[in-house]
mmCIF file of C-alpha atoms in Angstrom:
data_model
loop_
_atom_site.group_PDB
_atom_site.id
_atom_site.type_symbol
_atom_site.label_atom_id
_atom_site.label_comp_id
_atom_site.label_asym_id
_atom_site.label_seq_id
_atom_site.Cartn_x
_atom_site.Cartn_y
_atom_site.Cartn_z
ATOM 1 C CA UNK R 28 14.829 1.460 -15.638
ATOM 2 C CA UNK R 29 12.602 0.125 -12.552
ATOM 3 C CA UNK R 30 10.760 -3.133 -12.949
ATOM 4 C CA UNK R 31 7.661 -4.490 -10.951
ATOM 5 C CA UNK R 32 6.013 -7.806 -11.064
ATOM 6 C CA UNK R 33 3.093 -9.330 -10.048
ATOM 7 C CA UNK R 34 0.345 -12.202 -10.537
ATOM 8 C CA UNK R 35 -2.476 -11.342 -13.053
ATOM 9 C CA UNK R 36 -5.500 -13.980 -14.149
ATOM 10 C CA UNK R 37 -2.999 -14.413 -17.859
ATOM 11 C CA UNK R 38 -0.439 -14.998 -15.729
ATOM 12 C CA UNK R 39 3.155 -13.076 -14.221
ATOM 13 C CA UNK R 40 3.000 -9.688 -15.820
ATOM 14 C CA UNK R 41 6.376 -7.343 -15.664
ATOM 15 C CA UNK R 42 5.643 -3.248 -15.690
ATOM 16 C CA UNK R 43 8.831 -1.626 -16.586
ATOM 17 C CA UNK R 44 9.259 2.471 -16.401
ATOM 18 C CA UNK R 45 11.569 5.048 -17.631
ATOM 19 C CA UNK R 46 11.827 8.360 -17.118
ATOM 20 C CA UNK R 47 8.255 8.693 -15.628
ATOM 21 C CA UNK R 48 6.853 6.598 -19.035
ATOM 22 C CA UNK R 49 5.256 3.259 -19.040
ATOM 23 C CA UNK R 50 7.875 1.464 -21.469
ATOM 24 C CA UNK R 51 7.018 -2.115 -21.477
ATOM 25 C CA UNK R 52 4.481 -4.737 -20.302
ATOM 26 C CA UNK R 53 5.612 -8.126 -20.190
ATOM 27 C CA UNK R 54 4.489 -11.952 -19.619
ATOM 28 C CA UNK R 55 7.054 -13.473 -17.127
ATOM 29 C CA UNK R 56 8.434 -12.760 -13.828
ATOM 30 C CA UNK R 57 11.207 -9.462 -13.986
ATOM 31 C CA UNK R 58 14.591 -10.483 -12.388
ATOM 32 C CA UNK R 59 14.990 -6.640 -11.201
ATOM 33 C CA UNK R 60 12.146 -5.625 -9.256
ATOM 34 C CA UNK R 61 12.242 -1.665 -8.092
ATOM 35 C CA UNK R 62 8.958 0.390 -6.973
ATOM 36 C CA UNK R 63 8.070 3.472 -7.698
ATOM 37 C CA UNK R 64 4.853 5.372 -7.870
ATOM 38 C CA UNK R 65 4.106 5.183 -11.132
ATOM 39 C CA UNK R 66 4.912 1.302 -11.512
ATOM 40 C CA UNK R 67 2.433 1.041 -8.459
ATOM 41 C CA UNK R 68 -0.464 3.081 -9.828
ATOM 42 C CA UNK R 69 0.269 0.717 -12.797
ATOM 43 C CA UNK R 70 -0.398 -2.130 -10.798
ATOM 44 C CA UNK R 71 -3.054 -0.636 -8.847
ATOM 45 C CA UNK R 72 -4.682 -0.124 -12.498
ATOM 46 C CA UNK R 73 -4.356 -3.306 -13.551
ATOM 47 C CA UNK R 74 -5.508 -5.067 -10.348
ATOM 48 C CA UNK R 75 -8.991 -2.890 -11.518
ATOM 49 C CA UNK R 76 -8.569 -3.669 -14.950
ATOM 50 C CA UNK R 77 -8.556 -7.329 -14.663
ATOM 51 C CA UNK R 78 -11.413 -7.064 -11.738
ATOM 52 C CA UNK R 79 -13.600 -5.580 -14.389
ATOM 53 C CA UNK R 80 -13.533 -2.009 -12.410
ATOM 54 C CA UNK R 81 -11.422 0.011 -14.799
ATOM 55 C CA UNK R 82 -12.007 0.807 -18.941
ATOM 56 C CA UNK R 83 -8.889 3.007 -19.488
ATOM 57 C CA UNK R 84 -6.180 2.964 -18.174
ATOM 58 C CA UNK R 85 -4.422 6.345 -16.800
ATOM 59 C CA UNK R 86 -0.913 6.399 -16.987
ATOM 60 C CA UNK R 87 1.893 8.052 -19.118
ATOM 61 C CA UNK R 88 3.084 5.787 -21.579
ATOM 62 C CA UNK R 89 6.235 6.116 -23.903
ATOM 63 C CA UNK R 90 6.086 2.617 -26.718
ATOM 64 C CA UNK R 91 9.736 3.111 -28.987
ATOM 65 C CA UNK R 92 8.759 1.884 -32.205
ATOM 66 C CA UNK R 93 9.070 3.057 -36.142
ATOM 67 C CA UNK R 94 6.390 5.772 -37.090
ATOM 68 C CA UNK R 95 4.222 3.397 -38.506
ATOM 69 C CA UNK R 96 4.071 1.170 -35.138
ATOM 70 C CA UNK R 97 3.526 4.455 -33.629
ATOM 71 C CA UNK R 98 0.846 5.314 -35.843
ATOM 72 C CA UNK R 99 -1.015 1.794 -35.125
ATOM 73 C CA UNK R 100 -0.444 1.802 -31.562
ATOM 74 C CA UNK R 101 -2.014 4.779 -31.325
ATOM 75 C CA UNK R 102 -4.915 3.998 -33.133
ATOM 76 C CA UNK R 103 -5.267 0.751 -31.093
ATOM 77 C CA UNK R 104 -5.969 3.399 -28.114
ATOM 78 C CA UNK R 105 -9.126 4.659 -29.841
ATOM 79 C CA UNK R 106 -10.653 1.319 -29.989
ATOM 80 C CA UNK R 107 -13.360 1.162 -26.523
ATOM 81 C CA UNK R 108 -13.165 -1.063 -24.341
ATOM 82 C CA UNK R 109 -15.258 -4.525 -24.750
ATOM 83 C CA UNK R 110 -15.278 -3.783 -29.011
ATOM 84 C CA UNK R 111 -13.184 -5.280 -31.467
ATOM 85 C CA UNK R 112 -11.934 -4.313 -34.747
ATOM 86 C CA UNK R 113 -10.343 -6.000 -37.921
ATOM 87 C CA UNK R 114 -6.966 -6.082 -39.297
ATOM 88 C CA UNK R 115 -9.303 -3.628 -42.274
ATOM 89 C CA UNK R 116 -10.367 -1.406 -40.100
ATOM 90 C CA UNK R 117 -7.320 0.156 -39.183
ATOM 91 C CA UNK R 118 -5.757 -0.329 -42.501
ATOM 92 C CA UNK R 119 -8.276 2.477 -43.438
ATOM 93 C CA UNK R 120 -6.919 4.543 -40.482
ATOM 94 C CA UNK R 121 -3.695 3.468 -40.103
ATOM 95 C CA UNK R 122 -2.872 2.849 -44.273
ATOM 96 C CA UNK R 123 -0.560 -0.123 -44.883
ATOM 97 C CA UNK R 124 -1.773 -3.571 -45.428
ATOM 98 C CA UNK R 125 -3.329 -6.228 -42.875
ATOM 99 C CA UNK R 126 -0.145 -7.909 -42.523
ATOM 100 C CA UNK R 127 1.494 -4.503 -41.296
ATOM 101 C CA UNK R 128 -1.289 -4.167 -38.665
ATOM 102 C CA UNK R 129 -0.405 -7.671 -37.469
ATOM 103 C CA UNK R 130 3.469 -7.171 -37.628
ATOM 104 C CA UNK R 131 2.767 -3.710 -35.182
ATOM 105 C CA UNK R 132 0.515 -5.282 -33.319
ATOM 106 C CA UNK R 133 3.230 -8.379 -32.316
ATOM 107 C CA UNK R 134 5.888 -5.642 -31.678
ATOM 108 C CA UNK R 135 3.710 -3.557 -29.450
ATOM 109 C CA UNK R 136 5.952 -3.293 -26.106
ATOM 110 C CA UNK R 137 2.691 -1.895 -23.792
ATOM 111 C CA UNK R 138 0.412 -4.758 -24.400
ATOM 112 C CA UNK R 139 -3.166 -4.450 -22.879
ATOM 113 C CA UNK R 140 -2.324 -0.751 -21.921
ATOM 114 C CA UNK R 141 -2.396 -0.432 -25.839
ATOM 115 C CA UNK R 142 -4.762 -2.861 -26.607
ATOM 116 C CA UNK R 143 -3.702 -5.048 -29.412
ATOM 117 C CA UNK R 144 -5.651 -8.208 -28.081
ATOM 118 C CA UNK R 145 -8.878 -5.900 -29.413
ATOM 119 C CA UNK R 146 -7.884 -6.375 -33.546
ATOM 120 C CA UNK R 147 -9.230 -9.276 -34.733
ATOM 121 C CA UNK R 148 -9.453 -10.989 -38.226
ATOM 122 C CA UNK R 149 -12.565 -11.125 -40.862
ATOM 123 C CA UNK R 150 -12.759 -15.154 -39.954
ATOM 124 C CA UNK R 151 -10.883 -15.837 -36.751
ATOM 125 C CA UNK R 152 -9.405 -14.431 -33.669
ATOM 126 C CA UNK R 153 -6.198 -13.493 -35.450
ATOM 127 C CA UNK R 154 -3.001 -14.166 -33.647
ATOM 128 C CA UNK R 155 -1.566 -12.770 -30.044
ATOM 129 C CA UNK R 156 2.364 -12.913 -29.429
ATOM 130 C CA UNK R 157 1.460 -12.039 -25.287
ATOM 131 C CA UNK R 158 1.194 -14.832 -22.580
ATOM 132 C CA UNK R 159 -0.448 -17.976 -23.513
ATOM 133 C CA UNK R 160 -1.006 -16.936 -27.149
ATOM 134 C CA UNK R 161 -4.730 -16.946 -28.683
ATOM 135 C CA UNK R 162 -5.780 -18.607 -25.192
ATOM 136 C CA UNK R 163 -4.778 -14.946 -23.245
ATOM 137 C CA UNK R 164 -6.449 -12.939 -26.028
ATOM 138 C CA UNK R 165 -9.599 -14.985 -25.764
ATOM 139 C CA UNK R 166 -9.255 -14.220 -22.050
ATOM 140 C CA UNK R 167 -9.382 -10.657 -22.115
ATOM 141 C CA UNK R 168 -11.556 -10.111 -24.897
ATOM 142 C CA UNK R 169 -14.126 -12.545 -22.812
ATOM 143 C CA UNK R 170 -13.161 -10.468 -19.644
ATOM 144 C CA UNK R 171 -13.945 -7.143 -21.349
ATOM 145 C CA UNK R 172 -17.662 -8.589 -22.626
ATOM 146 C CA UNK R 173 -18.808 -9.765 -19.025
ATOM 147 C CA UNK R 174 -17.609 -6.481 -17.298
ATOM 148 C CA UNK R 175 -18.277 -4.012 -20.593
ATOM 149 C CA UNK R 176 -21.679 -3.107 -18.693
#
């Protein structure tokens, strides 16, 4: 598996590939760092991403998960870029309950790629297991609402 690392406005962000698949997406600094390609399109991506120049990213991903996670991760993908949707919401897509959402959402391995930060609750932000918490998801969904033009 080849790692790369780099600085990001929510702080160190690890890319790891396998295979030719995104696999994970991590807060913290890697301790094996290997280029390739891929991993530097991936950074190339999110360099745009976080300057407000790219909506989608374009890269082969591969999340492991159970077939539900799968299921929700996947539906995460459909939501656009600078919208939001409840825990509900994909319950009606996804089936399960609001809590299941949440429990996928905290185990997604590609965070931002799949973007889990965009689920929110009926009366609050809803939670965010990546970087600084609540404070990072605040941070992209802001980011996404100044650039979504």
């Amino acid at each position: 598996m080849s790692q790369i690392s780099f600085h990001s406005p929510t702080g160190e962000l690890s890319i790891a590939e396998d295979n030719g698949f995104i696999v994970s997406v991590d807060w913290g600094w890697g301790s094996l760092q290997e280029e390739t390609p891929l991993l530097i399109e991936a950074k190339k991506q999110f360099d745009a991403y976080f300057d407000g120049k790219l909506k989608q990213f374009n890269l082969p991903i591969r999340p492991f998960g159970t077939n539900y996670q799968l299921k929700v991760w996947e539906a995460l993908q459909t939501i656009p870029y600078g919208e939001t949707r409840s825990y509900q919401d994909l319950v009606h897509i996804t089936g399960g309950s609001p809590r299941s959402i949440g429990g996928a959402n905290g185990a997604n391995p590609i965070p931002i790629i799949i973007p889990c930060h965009r689920v929110i609750g009926k009366s609050s932000l809803g939670g965010y297991s990546g970087g600084e918490g609540i404070e990072t998801k605040q941070y992209l969904l802001n980011m996404e609402q100044l650039f979504k033009n």
